[in-house]
Coordinates of C-alpha atoms in Angstrom, one line a residue:
X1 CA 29.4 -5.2 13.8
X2 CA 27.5 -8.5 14.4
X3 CA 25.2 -9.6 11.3
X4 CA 21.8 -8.4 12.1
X5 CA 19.0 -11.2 13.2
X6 CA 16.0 -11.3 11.6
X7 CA 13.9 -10.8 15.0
X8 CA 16.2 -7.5 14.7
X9 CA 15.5 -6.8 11.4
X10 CA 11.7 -7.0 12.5
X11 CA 11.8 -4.6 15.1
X12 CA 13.8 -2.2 13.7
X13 CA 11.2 -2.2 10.5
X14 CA 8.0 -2.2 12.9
X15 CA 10.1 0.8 14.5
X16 CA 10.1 2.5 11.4
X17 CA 6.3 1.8 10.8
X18 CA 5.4 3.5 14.0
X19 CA 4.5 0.2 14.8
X20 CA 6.2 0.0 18.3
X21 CA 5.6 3.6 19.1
X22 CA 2.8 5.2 17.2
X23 CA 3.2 9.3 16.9
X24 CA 0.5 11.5 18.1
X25 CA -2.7 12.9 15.7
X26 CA -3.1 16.0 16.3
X27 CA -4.8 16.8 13.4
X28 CA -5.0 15.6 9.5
X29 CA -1.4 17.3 8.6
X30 CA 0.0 14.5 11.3
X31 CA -2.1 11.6 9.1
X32 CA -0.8 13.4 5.9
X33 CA 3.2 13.0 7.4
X34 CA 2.6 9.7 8.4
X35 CA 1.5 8.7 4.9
X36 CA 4.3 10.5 3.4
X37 CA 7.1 9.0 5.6
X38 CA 5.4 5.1 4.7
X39 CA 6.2 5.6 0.8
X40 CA 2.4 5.5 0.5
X41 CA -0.6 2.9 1.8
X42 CA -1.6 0.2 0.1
X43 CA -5.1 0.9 -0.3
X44 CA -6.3 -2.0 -2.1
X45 CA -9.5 -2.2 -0.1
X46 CA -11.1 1.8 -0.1
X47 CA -11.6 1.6 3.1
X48 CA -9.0 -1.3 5.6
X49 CA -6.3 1.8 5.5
X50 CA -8.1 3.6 8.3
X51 CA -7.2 0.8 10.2
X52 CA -3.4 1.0 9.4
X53 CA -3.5 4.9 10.2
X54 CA -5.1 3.6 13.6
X55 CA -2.3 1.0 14.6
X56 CA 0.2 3.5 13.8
X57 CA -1.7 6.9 15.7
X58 CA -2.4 7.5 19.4
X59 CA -5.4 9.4 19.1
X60 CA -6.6 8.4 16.2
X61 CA -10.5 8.2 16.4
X62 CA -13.6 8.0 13.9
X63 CA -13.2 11.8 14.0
X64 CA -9.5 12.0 12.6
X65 CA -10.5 9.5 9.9
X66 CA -13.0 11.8 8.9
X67 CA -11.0 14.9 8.2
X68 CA -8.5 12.1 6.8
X69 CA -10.9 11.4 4.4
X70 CA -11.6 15.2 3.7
X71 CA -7.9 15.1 2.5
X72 CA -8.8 12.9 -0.3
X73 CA -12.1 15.1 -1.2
X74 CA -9.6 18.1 -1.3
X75 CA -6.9 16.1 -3.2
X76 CA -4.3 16.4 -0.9
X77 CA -4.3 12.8 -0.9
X78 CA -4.8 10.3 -3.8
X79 CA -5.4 6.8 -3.9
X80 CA -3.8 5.4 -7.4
X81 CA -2.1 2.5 -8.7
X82 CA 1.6 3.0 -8.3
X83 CA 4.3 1.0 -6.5
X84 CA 3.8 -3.0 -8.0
X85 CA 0.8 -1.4 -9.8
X86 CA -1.2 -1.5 -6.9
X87 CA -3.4 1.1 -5.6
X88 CA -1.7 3.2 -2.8
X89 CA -2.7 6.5 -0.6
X90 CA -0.4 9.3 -1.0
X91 CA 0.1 12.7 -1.6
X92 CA -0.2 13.9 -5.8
X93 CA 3.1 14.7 -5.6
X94 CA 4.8 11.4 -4.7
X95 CA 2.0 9.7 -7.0
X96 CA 3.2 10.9 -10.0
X97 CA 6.7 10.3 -9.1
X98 CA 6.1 6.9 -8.3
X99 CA 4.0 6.1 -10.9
X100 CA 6.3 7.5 -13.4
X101 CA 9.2 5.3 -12.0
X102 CA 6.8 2.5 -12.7
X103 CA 6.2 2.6 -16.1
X104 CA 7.8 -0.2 -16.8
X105 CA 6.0 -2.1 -14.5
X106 CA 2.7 -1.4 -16.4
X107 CA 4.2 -1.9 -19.7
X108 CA 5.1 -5.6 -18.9
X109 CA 1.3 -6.1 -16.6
X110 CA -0.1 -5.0 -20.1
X111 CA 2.2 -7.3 -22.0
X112 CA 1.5 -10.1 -19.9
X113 CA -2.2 -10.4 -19.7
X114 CA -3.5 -12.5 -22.1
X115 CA -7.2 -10.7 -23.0
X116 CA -5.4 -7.8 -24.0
X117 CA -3.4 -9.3 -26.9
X118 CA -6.5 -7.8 -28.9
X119 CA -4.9 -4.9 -28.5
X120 CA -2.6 -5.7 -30.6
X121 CA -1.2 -3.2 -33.1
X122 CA -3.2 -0.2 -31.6
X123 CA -1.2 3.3 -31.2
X124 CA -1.5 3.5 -27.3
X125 CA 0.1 7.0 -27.6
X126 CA -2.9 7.3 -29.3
X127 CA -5.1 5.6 -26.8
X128 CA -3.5 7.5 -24.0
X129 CA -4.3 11.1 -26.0
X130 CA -7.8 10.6 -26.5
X131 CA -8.2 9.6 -22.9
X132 CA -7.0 12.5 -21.5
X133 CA -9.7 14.0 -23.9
X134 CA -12.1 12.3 -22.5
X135 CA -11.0 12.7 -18.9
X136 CA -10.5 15.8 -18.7
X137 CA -14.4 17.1 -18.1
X138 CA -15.0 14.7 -15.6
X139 CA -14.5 11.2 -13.9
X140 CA -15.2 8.0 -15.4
X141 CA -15.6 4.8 -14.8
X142 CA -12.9 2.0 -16.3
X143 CA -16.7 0.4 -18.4
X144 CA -17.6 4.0 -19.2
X145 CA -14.0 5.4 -20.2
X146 CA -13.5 2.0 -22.4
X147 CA -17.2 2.2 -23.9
X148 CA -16.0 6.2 -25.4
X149 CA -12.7 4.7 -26.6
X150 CA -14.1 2.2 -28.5
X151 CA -15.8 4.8 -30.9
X152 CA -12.3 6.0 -32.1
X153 CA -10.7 2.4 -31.8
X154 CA -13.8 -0.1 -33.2
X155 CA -13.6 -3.7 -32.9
X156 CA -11.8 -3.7 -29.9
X157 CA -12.4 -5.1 -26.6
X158 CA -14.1 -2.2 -24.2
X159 CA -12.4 -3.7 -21.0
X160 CA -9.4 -3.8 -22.7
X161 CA -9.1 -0.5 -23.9
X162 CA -10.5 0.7 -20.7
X163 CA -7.3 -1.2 -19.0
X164 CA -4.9 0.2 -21.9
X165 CA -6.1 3.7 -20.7
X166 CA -5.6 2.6 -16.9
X167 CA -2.0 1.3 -17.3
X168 CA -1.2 4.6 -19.7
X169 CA -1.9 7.1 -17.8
X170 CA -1.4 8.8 -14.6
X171 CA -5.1 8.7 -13.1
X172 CA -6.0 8.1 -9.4
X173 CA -9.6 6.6 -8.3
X174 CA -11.8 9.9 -7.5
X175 CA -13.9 10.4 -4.1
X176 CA -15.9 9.6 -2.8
X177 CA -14.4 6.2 -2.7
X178 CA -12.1 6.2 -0.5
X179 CA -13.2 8.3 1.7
X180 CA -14.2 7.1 5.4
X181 CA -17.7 6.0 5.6
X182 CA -18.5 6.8 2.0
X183 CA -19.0 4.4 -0.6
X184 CA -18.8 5.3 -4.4
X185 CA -18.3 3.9 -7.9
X186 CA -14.2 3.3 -9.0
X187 CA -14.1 6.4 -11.2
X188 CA -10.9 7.5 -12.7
X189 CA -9.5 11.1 -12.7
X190 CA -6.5 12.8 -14.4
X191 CA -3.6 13.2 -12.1
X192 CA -3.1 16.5 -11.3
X193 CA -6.9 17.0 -11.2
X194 CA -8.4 19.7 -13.2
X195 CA -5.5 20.0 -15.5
X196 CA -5.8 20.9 -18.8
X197 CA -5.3 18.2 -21.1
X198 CA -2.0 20.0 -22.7
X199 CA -0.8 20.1 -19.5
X200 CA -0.6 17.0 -18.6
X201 CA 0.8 16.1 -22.3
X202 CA 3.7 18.0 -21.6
X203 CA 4.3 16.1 -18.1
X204 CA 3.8 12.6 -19.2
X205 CA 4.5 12.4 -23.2
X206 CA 8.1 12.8 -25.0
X207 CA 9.4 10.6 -28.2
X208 CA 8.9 7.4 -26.2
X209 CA 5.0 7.2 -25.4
X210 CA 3.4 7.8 -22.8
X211 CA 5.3 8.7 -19.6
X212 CA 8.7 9.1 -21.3
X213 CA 9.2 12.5 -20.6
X214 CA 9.3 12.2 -17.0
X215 CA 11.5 9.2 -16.9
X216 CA 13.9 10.9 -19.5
X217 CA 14.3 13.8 -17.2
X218 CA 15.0 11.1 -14.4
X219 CA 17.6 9.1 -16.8
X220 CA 20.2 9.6 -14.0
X221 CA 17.4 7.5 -11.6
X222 CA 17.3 10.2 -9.0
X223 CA 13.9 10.0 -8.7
X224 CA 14.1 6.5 -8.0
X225 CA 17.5 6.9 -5.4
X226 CA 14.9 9.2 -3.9
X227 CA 12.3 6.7 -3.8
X228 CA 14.7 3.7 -2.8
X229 CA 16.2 6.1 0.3
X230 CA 12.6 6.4 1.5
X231 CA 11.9 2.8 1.4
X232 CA 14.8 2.1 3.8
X233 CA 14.0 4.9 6.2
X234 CA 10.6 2.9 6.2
X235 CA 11.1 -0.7 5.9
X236 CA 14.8 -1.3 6.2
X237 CA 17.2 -2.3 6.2
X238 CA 16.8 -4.3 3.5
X239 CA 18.0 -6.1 0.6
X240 CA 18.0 -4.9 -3.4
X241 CA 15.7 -8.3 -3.6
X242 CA 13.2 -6.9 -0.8
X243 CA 13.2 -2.9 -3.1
X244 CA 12.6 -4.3 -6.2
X245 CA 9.8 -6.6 -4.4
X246 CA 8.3 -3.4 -3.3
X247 CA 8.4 -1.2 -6.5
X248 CA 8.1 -4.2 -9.1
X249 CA 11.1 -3.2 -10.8
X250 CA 14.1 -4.9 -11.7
X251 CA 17.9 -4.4 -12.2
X252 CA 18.0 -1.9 -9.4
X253 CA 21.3 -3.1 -8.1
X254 CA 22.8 -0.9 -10.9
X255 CA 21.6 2.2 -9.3
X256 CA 21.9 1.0 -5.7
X257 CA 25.2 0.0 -6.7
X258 CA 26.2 3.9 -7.2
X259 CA 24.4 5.1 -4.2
X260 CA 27.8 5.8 -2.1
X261 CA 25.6 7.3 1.0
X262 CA 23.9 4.3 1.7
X263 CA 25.2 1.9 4.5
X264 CA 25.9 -1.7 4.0
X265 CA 25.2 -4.6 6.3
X266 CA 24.9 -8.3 7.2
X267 CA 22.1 -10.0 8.1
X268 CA 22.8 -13.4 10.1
X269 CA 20.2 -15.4 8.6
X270 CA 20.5 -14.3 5.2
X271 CA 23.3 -14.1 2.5
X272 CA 21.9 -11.1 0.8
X273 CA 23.6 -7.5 1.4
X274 CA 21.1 -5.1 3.4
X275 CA 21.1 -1.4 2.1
X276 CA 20.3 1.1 4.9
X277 CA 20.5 4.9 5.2
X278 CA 23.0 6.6 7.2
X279 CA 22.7 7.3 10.5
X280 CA 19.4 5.5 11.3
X281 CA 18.4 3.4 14.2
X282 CA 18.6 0.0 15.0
X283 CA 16.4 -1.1 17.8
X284 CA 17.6 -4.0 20.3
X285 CA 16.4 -7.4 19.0
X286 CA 14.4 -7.8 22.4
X287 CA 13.0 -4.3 21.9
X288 CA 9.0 -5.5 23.6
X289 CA 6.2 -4.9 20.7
X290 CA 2.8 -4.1 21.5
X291 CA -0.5 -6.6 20.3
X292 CA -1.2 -4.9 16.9
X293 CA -4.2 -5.8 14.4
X294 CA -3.1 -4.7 11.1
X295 CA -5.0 -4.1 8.3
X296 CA -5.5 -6.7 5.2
X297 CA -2.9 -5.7 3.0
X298 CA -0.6 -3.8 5.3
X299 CA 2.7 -2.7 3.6
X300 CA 5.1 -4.1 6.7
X301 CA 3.6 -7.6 5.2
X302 CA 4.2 -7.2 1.5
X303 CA 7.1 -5.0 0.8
X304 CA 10.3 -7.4 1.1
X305 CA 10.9 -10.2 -0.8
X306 CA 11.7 -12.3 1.8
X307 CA 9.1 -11.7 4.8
X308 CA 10.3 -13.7 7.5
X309 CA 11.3 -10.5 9.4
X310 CA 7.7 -10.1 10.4
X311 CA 6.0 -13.2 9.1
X312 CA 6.3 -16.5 11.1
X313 CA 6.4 -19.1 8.3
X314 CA 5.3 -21.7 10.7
X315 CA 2.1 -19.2 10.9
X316 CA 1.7 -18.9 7.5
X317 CA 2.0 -22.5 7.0
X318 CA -1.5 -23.0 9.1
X319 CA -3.2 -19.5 6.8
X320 CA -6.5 -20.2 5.2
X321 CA -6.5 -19.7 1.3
X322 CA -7.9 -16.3 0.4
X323 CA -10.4 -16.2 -2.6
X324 CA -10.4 -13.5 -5.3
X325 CA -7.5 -11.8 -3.7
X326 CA -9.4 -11.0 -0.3
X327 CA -7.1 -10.7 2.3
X328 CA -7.2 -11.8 6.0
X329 CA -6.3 -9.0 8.5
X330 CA -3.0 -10.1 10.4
X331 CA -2.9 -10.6 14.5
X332 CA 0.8 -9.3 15.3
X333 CA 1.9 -10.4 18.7
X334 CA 6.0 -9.8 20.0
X335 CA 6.4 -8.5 16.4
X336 CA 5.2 -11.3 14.8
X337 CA 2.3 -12.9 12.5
X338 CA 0.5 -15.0 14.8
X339 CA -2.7 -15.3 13.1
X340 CA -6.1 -13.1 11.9
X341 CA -9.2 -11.2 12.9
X342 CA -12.7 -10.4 11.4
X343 CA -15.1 -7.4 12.0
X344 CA -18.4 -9.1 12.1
X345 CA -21.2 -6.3 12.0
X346 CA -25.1 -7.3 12.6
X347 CA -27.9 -5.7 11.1
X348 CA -27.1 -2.7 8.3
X349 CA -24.2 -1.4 10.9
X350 CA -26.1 1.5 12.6
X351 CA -25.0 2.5 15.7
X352 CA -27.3 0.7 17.9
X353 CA -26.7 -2.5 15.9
X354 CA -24.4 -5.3 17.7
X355 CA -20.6 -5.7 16.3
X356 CA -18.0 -7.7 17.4
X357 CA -14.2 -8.5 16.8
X358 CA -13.4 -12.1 16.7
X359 CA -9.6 -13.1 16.9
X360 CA -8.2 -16.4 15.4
X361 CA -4.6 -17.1 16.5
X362 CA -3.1 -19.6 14.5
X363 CA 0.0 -20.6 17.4
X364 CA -0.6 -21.1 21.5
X365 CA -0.8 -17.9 22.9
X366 CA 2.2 -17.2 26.0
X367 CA 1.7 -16.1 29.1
X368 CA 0.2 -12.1 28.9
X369 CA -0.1 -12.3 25.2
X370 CA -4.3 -12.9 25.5
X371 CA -5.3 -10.3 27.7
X372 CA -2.7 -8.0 25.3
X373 CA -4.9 -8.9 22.3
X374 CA -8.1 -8.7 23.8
X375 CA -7.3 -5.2 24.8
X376 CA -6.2 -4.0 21.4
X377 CA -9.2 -5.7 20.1
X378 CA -11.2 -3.8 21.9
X379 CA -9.8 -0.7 21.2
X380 CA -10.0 -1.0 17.4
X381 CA -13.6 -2.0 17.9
X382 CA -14.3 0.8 19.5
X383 CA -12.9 2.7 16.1
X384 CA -14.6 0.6 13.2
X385 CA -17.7 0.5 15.4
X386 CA -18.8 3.2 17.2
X387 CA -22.0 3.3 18.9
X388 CA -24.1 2.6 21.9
X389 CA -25.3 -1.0 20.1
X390 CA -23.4 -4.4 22.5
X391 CA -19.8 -4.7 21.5
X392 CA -18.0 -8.2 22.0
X393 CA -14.4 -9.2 21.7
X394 CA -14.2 -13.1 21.1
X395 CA -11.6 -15.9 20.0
X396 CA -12.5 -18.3 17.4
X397 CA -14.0 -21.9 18.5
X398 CA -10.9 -23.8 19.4
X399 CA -8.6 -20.9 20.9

């Protein structure tokens, strides 16, 4: 066959991000599918997620993000730093999968940041023990968790031994944060929740430190083939480049390498291989896309190494610099990055108090493309901000 475009390559990915054709919520079992079948959320933000559970759900209202967030009271979701050692919604299950695979990914984040060099020569086996200790009665906070530590390892820097604990350990961020229309402290809990502290220790520690046990009984990397099949039925095809972009891990070509069930291609505007899984769609490169507003630091953005199948570099080009990591929520019009949008609430954000959605494309809108956005400006309004207070739709000065 033909080498795939990238505009194909787009649509087939937004495809498989129910981004074309969103499935149905019928109830928070469809929202907890959804999240399984994306590899996760990112989650950076406690709250922007809702939004990408939005774009991706008919029916998805205020309502259906509240027994979402009941999910994450209950635990049947977590929000935890896995994949790139970011934090991610998914279920416990996949989280300690994942953020077994990823190990390595914390081990070289821990190596490579500089204030934690006065760490130097501590037993974080150790560390990770006595954390788990202190963990296991109740949630902490990072300050809090690092503040205990530093009784059994003096001298050392409490953010630093409150980070060592972090990038140890298999610990999600506990509710209420997180949870829609609750705000909360960043409090860490033992992953599974509730376990005794010897039962965790025989889950995450063998001869190597901490996680070695789990990643000794994955030495053949199936739980990574797992992971990297799941990736593809979600974002690909794609290349080894674009998996090891999403997990932060490196070398993966030697497993992918021995995964005989996977499907090769070519790609016309690259010279990289593409990995796919048997058997799975590819949409027509003039498939039509619906307007979509993601949310700021939506997965279909971030999870291939090179992003030009959704991002318009002439777009990105014309981006305005983002400070302390803050993101700007992405306009995506025929499948593409075509510029941002802002929530801008008035007054505390009560119902009755004004809200709008202001758009800012960053290109000249074509012919239908405006009264497209408008439309699923409004209707995402009418999800972050429901009420009976005036809500406006409006493009920045200029477009």
């Amino acid at each position: 066959m033909a080498g795939l475009s990238s505009r194909a390559l787009g649509r087939t990915t937004l495809a498989r991000q129910h981004l074309i054709e969103p499935v149905p919520f019928a109830r928070a079992a469809s929202a907890l599918d959804l999240v399984t079948h994306l590899v996760g959320m990112q989650a950076q933000h406690p709250q922007s997620f809702y939004t990408g559970l939005f774009s991706r759900m008919t029916g998805f209202t205020p309502d259906g993000a509240a027994q979402v967030g009941e999910l994450l009271t209950s635990g049947e979701l977590v929000r935890m730093a896995v994949m790139r050692s970011t934090i991610h919604l998914c279920t416990p299950a996949d989280a300690l999968a994942w953020r077994t695979s990823a190990q390595p990914v914390f081990d070289k984040e821990m190596r490579q940041v500089v204030r934690h060099r006065a760490l130097a020569g501590v037993d974080l086996a150790a560390l990770a023990r006595r954390a788990i200790e202190l963990l296991a009665p109740e949630p902490l906070t990072m300050a809090a968790l690092g503040a205990e530590l530093a009784q059994d390892f003096p001298g050392r820097p409490v953010e630093s031994l409150g980070y060592a604990a972090r990038n140890s350990l298999p610990v999600f961020q506990a509710p209420p944060r997180g949870v829609w229309g609750k705000a909360g402290a960043t409090r860490l809990q033992l992953l599974p929740g509730g376990a005794p502290a010897a039962g965790l220790e025989e889950r995450w520690f063998g001869e190597r430190g901490p996680g070695s046990l789990p990643l000794g009984a994955a030495a053949d990397g199936g739980e990574i083939r797992d992971l990297i099949r799941r990736y593809l039925a979600a974002f690909g095809p794609a290349s080894v480049q674009d998996v090891q972009r999403f997990t932060g891990l490196v070398r993966l070509a030697e497993i992918t390498d021995q995964m005989r069930d996977l499907v090769r291609l070519k790609g016309q505007d690259t010279s990289r291989e593409l990995l796919d899984i048997d058997g799975a769609a590819l949409p027509d490169e003039d498939t039509p896309v619906p307007a979509r507003l993601l949310y700021d630091y939506d997965n279909v953005l971030l999870s291939h190494d090179d992003r030009s199948r959704v991002i318009d570099p002439e777009v990105s080009a014309r981006w305005p610099v983002v400070d302390n990591g803050v993101q700007h929520p992405a306009i995506l019009l025929d499948g593409r990055t075509a510029g941002y949008w802002a929530l801008v609430r008035q007054g505390r954000g009560k119902p009755e108090d004004p809200a709008a959605l202001v758009l800012t494309p960053l290109r000249k809108l074509r012919t239908g493309e405006r009264p497209a956005l408008r439309a699923e400006a409004r209707r995402l309004l009418a999800f972050l901000a429901p009420g009976a207070g005036e809500r406006t739709v409006s493009f920045a000065v200029g477009n």
